[in-house]
Coordinates of C-alpha atoms in Angstrom, one line a residue:
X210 CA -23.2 69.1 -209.5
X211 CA -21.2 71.7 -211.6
X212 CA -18.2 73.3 -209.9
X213 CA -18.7 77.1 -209.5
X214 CA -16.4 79.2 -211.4
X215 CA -13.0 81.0 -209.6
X216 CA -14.2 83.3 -207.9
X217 CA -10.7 85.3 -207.4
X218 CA -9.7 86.5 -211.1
X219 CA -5.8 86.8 -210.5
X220 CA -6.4 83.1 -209.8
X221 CA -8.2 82.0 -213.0
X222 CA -6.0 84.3 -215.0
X223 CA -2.8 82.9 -214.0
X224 CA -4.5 78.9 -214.1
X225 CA -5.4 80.1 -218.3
X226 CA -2.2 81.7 -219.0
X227 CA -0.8 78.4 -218.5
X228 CA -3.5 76.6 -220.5
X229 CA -2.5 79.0 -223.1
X230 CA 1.2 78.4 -223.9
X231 CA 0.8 74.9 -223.5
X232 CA -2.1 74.9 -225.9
X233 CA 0.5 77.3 -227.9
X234 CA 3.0 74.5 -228.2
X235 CA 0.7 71.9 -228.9
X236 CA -1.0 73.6 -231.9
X237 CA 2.4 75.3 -233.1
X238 CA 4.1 71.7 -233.9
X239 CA 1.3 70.9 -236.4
X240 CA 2.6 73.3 -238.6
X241 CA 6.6 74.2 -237.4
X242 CA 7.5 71.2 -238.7
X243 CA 6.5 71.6 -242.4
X244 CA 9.1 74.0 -243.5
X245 CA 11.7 71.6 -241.6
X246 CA 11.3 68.7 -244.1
X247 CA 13.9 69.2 -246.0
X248 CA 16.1 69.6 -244.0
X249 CA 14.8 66.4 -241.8
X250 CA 15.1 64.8 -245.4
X251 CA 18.6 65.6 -245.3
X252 CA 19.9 65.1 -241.8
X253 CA 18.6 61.7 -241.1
X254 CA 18.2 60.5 -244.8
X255 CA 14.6 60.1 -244.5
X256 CA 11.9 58.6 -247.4
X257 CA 9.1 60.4 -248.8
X258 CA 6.9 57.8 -246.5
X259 CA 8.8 58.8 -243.6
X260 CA 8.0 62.5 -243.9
X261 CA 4.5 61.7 -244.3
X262 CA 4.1 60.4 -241.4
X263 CA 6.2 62.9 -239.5
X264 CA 3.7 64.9 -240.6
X265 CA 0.2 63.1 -240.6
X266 CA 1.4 61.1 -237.8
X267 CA 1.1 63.3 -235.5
X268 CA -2.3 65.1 -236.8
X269 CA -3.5 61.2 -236.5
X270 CA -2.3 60.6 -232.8
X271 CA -3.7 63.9 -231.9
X272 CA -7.8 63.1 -233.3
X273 CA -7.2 59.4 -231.6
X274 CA -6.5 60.6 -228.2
X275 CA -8.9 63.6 -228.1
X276 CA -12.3 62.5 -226.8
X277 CA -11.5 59.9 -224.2
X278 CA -9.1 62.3 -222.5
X279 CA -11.7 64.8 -222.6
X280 CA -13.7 62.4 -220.9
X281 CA -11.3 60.9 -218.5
X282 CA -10.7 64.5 -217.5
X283 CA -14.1 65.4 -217.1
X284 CA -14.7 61.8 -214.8
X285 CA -11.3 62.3 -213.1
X286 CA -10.1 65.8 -212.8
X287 CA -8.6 68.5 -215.1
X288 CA -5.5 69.4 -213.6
X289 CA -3.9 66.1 -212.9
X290 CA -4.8 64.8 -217.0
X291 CA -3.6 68.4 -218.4
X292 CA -0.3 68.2 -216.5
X293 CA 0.4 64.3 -217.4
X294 CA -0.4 65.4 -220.9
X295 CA 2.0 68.3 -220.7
X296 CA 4.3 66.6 -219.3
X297 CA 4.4 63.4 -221.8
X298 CA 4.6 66.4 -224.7
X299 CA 7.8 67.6 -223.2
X300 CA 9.4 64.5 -223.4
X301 CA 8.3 63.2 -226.3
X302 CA 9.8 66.7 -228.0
X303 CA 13.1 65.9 -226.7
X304 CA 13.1 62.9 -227.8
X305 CA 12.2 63.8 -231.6
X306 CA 15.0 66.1 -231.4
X307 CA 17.5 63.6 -230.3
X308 CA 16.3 61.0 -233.1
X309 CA 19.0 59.4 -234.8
X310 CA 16.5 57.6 -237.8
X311 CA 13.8 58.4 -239.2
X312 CA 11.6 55.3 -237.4
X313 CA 12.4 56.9 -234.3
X314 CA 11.2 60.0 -235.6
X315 CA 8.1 59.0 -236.1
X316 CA 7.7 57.4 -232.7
X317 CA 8.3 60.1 -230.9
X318 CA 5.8 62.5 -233.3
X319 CA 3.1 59.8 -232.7
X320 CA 3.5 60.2 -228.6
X321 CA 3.6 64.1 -229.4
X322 CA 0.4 63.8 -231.0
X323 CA -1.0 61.4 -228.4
X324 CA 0.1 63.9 -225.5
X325 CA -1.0 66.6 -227.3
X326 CA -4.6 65.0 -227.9
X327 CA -4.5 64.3 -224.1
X328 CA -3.6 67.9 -222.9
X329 CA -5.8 69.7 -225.2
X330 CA -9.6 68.8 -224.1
X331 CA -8.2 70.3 -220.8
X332 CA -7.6 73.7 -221.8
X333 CA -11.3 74.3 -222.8
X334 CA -13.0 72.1 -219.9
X335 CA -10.9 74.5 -218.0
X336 CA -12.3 78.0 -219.2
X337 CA -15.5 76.4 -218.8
X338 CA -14.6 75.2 -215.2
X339 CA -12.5 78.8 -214.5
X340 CA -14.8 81.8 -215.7
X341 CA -18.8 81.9 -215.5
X342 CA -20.8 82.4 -218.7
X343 CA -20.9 85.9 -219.5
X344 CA -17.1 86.5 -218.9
X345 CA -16.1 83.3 -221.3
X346 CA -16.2 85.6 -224.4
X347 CA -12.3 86.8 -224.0
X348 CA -10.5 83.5 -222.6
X349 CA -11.9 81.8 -225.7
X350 CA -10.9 84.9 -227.8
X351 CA -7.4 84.3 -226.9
X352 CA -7.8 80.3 -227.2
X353 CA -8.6 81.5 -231.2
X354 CA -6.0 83.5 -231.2
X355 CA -3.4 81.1 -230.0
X356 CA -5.3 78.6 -232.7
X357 CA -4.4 81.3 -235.3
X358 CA -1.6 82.6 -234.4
X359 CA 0.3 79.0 -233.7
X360 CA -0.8 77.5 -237.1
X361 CA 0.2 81.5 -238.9
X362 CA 3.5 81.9 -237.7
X363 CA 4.9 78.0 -236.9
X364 CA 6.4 78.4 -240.7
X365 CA 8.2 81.5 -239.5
X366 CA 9.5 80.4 -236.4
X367 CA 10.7 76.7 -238.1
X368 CA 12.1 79.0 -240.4
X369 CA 14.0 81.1 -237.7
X370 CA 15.1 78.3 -235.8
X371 CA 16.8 76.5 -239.3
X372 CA 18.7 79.7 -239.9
X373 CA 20.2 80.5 -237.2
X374 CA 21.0 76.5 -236.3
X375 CA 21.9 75.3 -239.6
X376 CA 20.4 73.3 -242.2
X377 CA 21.9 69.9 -241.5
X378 CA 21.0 70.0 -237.7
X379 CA 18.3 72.8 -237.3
X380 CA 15.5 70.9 -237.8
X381 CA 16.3 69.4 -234.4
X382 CA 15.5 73.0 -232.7
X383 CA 12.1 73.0 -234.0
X384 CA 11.5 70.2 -231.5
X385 CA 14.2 71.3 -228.8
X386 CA 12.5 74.9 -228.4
X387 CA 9.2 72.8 -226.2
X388 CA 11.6 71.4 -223.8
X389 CA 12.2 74.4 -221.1
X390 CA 8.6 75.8 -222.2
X391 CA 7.5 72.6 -221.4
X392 CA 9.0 71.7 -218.1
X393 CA 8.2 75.5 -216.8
X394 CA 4.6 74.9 -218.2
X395 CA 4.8 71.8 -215.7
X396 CA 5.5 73.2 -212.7
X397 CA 3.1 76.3 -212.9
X398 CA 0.3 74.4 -213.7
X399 CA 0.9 72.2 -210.8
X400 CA 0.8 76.0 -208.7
X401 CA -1.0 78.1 -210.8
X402 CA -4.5 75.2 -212.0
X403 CA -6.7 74.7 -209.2
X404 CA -7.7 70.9 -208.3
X405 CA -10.6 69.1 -208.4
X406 CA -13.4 70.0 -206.1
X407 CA -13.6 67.7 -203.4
X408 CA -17.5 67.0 -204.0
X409 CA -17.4 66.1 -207.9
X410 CA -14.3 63.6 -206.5
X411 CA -16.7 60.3 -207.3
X412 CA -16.1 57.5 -209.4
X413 CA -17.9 57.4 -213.1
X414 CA -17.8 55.4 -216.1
X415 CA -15.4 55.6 -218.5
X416 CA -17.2 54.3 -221.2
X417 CA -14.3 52.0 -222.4
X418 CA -16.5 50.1 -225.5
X419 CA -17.8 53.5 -226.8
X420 CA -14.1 54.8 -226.8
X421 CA -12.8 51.6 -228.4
X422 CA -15.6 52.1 -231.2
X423 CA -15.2 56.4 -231.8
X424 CA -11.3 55.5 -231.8
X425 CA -11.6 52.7 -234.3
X426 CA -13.9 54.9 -236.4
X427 CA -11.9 58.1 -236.6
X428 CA -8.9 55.6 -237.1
X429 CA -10.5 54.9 -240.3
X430 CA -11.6 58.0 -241.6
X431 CA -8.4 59.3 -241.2
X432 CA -6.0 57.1 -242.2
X433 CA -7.0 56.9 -246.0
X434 CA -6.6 60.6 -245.4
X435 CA -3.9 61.2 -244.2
X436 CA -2.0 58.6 -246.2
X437 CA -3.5 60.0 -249.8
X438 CA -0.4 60.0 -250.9
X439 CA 1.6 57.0 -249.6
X440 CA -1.6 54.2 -250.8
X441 CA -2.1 54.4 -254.5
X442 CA -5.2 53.1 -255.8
X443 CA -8.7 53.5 -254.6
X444 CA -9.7 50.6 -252.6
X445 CA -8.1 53.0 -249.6
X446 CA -11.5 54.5 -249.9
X447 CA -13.4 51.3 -248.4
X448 CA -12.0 52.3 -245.2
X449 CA -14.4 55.3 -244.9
X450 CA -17.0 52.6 -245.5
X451 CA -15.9 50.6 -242.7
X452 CA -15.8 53.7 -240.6
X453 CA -19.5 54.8 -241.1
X454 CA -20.3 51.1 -240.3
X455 CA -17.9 51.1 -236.9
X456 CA -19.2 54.9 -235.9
X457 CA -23.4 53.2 -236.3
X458 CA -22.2 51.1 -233.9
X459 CA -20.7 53.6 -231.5
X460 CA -23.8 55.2 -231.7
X461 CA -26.1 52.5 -231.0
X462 CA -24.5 51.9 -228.2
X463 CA -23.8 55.2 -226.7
X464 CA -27.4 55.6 -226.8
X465 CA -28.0 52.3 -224.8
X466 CA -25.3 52.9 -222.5
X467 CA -26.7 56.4 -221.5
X468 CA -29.6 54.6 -220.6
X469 CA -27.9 53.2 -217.8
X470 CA -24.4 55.1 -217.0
X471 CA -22.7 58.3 -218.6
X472 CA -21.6 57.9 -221.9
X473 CA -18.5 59.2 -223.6
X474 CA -20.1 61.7 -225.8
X475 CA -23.5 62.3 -224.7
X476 CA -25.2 62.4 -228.7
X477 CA -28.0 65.2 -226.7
X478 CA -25.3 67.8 -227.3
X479 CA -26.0 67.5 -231.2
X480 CA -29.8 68.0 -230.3
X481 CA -28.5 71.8 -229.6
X482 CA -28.5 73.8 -232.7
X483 CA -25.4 75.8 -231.8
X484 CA -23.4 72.5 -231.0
X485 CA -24.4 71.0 -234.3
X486 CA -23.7 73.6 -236.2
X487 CA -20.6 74.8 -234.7
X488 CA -19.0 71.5 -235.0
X489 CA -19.8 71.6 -238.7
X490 CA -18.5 75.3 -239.0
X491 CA -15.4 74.3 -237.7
X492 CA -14.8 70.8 -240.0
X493 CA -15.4 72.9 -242.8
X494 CA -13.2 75.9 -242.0
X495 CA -10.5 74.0 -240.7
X496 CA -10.4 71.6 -243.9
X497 CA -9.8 75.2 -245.8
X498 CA -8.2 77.1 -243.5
X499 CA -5.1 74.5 -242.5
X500 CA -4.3 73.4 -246.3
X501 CA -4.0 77.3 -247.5
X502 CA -0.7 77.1 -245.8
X503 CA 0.3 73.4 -246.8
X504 CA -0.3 73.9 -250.6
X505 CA 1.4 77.9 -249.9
X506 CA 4.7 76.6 -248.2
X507 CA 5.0 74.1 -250.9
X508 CA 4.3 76.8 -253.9
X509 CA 7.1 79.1 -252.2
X510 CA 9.9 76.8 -251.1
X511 CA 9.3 74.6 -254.3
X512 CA 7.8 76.4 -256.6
X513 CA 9.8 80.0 -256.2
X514 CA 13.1 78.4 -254.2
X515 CA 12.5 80.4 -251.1
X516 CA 14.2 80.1 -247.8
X517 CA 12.4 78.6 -244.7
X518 CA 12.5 81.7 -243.4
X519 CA 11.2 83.8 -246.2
X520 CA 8.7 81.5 -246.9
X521 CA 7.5 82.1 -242.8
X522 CA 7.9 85.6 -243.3
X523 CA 5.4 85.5 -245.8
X524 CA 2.5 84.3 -243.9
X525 CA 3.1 86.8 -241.4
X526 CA 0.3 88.9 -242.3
X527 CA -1.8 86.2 -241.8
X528 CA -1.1 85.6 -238.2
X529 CA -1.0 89.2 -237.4
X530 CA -4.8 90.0 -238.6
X531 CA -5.5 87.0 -236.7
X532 CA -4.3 87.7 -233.3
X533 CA -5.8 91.3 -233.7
X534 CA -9.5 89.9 -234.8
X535 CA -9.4 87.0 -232.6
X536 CA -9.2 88.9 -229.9
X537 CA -11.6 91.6 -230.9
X538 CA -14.1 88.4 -231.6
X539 CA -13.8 87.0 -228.2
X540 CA -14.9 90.5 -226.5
X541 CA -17.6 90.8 -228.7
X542 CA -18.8 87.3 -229.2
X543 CA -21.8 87.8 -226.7
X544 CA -23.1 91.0 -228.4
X545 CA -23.0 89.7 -232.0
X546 CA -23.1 86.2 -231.8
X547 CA -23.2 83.7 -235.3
X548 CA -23.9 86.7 -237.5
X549 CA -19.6 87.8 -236.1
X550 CA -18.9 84.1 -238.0
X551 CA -20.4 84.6 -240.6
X552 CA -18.7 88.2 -241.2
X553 CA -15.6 86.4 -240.1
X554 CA -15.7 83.5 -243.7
X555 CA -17.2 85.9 -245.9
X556 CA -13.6 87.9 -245.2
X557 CA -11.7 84.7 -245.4
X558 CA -13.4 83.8 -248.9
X559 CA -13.0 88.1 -250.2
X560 CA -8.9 87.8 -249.2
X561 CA -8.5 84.2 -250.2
X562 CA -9.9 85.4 -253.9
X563 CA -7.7 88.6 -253.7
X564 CA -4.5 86.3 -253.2
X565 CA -5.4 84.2 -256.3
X566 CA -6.3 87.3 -257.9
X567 CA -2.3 88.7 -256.8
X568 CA -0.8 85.7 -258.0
X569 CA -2.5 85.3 -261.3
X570 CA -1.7 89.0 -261.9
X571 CA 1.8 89.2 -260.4
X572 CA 3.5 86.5 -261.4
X573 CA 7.0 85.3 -260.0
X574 CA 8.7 86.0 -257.0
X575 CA 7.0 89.2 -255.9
X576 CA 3.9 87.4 -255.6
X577 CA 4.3 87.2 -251.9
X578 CA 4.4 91.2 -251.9
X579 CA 1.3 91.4 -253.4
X580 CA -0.7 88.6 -251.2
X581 CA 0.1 90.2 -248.2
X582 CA -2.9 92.6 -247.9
X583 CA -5.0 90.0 -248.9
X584 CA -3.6 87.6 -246.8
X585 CA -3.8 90.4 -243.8
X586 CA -7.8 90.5 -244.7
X587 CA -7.8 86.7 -244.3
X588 CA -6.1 86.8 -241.4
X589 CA -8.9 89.2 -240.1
X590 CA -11.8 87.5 -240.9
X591 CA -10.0 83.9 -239.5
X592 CA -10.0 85.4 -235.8
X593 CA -13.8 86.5 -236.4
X594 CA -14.0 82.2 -236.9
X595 CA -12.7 80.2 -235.0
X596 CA -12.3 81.9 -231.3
X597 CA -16.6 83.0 -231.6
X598 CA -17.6 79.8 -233.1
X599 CA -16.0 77.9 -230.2
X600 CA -17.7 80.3 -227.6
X601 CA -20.8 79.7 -229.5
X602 CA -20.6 75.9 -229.9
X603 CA -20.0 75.3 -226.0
X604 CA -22.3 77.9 -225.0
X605 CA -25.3 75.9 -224.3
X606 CA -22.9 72.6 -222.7
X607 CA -22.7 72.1 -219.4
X608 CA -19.2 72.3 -217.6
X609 CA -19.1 69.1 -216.4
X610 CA -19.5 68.0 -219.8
X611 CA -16.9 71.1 -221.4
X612 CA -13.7 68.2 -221.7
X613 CA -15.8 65.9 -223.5
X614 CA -17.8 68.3 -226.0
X615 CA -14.4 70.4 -226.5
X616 CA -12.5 67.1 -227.4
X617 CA -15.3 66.4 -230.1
X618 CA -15.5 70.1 -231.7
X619 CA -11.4 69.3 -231.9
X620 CA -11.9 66.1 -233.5
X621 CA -14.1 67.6 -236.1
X622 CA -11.2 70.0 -236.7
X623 CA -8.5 67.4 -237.1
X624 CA -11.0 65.9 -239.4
X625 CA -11.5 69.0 -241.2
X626 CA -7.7 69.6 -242.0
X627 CA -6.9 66.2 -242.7
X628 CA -10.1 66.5 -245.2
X629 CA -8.4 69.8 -246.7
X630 CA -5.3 68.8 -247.0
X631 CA -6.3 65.7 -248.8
X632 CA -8.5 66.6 -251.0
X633 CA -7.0 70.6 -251.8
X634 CA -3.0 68.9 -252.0
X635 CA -4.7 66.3 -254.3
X636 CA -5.8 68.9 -256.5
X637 CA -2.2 70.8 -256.4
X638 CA 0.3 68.1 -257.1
X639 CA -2.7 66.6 -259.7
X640 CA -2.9 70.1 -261.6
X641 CA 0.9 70.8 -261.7
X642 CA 1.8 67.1 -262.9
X643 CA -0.8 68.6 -265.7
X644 CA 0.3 71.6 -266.6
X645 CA 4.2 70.5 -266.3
X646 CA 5.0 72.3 -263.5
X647 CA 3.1 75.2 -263.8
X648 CA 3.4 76.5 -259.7
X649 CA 1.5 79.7 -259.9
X650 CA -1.8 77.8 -261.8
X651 CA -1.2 74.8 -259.3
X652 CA -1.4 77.0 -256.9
X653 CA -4.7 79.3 -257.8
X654 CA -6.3 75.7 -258.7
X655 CA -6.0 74.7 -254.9
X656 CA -7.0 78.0 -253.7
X657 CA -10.4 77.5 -255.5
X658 CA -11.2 74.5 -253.8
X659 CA -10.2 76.1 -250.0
X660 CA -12.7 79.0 -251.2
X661 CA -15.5 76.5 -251.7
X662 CA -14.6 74.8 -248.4
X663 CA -15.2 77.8 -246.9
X664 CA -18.1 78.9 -248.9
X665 CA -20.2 75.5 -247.4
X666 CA -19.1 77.0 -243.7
X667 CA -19.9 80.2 -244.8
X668 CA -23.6 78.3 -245.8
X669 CA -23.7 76.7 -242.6
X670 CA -23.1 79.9 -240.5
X671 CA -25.8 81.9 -242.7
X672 CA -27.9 78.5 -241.6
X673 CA -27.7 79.0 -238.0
X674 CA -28.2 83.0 -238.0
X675 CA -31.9 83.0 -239.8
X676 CA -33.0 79.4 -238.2
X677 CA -32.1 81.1 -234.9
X678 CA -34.3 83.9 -235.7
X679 CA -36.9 81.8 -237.0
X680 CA -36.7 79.8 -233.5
X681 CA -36.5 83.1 -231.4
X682 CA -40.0 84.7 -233.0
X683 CA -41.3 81.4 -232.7
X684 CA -40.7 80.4 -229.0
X685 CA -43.1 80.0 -226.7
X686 CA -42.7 79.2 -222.9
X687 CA -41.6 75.7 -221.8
X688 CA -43.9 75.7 -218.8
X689 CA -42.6 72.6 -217.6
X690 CA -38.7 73.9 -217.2
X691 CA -38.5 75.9 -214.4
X692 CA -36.9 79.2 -215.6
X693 CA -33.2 79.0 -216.2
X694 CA -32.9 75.5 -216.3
X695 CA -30.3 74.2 -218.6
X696 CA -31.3 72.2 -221.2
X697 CA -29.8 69.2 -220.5
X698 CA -31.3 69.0 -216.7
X699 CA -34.0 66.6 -216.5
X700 CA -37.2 68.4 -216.6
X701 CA -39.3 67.5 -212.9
X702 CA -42.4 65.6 -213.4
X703 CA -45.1 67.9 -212.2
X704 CA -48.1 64.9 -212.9
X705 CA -50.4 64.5 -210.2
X706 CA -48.9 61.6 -208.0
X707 CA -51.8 59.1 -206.3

């Protein structure tokens, strides 16, 4: 039985607006902590390795975690696995910023990660669980706005927090700044997020083989990934054949357990068009979208020896069209549908050209001045992405199944960036050991590759538009499925019985 939505909208409101700024926090420490490095670097003497894994560490804990606590949530109960995962984040922040090595460091980030994986499924279960259908378009507008502006502006407010604190200690605040967030994110959510209802309160399988097997598997595909840089050589690259043979397996047997019991990613929900595709949509964006500002921190800060702060500053415009459009997006999502995505990448690709175009042509440190219309247009067309294409993707999934579907569309995203970054910072570092140095042709280089990322999800949105038109002029009446039957009720045998 799915819950009904709230029926009361101050209620649901207030539930969200917590869902929100912990979803904020979460998202904002993937990329706060990249202008902090040197200063990390610095203040607890770290190695290269070690920042790597202050970094990928925590993307890596964060695509473990997400898809059995979407599904322990959905068997279990929202509330009480948001508010444990919120809760773990808190602490796990204030005790990064307290870290007196690097190894300890790291430890923390990989809890953060892991907390943050846990507390993220939630948030859009929750929408799902909060607002009916037609009113889902603006809650998931300003989940891709938060998505936006958290990954935009966590340069600039790293950057903040290191000038005002100092550059020996400041990289501590980046951490510090969840704590009170944190702990008042606790207690309102414990008000504010109503509990289970008391007839979905049964016992169901957790599925514990099929989440050994998907956690083993994205183990593997992301670890030669995320530690590109650390591994030389290429036998790294036989882990992503291990990993297709470990995620055969989890399919085999999720489709023999959901014979029987509820599995932990019921494979139907790539049967849906929209699902498919949107999952796809996002892996592709996302492995564009998130390494434009790793390879554009690194051109700045190393390449033109700006501050942490300018270089935050500079992305600004980014953020700003983001949070405008995303919110736009979310309103309108139901009117436009995939055809608003599609609109939405072929801005990204026209202002990612026109900020290789402004560096090529203006050279030097006012090359920030000059990408910042294009990176405003970018920032337009990102909101028109990712906040519709999640509204899209979970449109046809049942609630009860929102934590576990949500957790997979955000494991295809943490894919996605780890992808990007891999392959776009390879690219970088490879063409400026070639060209000596060269920042500025480095720089265009990697921006070439994020365009064709985005072109392929561009490809797949223009996919799902004329299929679903195709479909739509096609259809004919499912007289078996009584009318408005979702599609993943069973259908009711109407054979004559004896």
């Amino acid at each position: 039985m799915t819950p009904p939505a709230v029926h009361d909208p101050r209620v649901r409101w207030r539930a969200f607006s917590v869902c929100l700024v912990a979803s904020f926090m979460t998202l904002l420490d993937v990329s706060i902590v990249n202008v902090a490095i040197p200063s990390i670097r610095t203040g607890l003497h770290a190695t290269q390795s070690d920042v790597q894994w202050v970094l990928s560490g925590y993307a890596l804990a964060f695509g473990l975690t997400l898809v059995p606590a979407g599904r322990y949530g959905d068997a279990r109960g929202r509330r009480n696995v948001f508010i444990a995962g919120l809760a773990l984040f808190t602490v796990a922040s204030a005790a990064a910023g307290l870290a007196q090595h690097a190894t300890w460091l790291v430890a923390a980030r990989l809890v953060q990660g892991g907390a943050a994986g846990v507390l993220n499924p939630q948030v859009v279960a929750l929408i799902q669980q909060l607002f009916p259908p037609a009113e889902r378009g603006r809650p998931f507008g300003l989940m891709g706005a938060t998505v936006g502006i958290s990954t935009a502006i966590g340069p600039l407010l790293g950057g903040l927090l290191i000038q005002f604190a100092g550059a020996q200690e400041g990289w501590r605040w980046v951490f510090y700044v969840n704590v009170p967030v944190g702990i008042a994110a606790v207690v309102l959510g414990w008000r504010l997020i109503p509990p289970r209802p008391k007839e979905r309160r049964r016992r169901e399988s957790l599925d514990p083989v099929g989440v050994a097997l998907l956690g083993a598997g994205v183990l593997l595909v992301l670890l030669p990934l995320v530690q590109e840089q650390q591994w030389p050589g290429q036998e790294k690259w036989l882990l992503l054949i291990a990993a297709a043979v470990v995620l055969a397996g989890f399919v085999g047997w999720e489709r023999r357990h959901a014979r029987h019991r509820e599995p932990v990613v019921d494979l139907g929900l790539f049967q849906l068009r929209s699902y498919a595709l949107g999952a796809l949509i996002g892996l592709l964006y996302f492995a564009g979208f998130t390494a434009i500002f790793f390879v554009y921190t690194l051109y700045l800060q190393s390449g033109l020896g700006y501050s942490a702060l300018l270089a935050g500053l500079a992305v600004t415009p980014f953020a700003l069209g983001s949070a405008v459009a995303a919110t736009v997006g979310g309103r309108v999502v139901n009117r436009f549908g995939r055809p608003l995505v599609a609109v939405g990448l072929a801005l990204v690709v026209t202002g990612l050209a026109g900020i290789a175009g402004a560096v090529s042509l203006v050279p030097g440190h006012a090359a920030p001045l000059a990408t910042a219309a294009p990176l405003l247009l970018a920032g337009l067309g990102s909101g028109l992405v990712i906040a519709p294409n999640q509204a899209i993707t979970l449109s046809e999934v049942p609630p009860r199944m929102g934590g576990s579907a949500g957790a997979m569309m955000q494991v295809c995203q943490r894919i996605g960036s780890a992808v990007g970054i891999a392959v776009v910072g390879s690219v970088f570092f490879a063409d400026l050991a070639a060209t000596g140095g060269h920042w500025s042709q480095a720089f265009r280089v990697a921006l070439i590759v994020a365009i064709g990322l985005v072109l392929v999800a561009l490809a797949a949105a223009l996919t799902d538009v004329f299929s679903g038109r195709r479909t739509t002029r096609q259809r004919t009446p499912d007289v078996h499925r009584p009318p408005g039957a979702h599609p993943f009720e069973p259908v009711p045998d109407r054979r004559r019985r004896p």
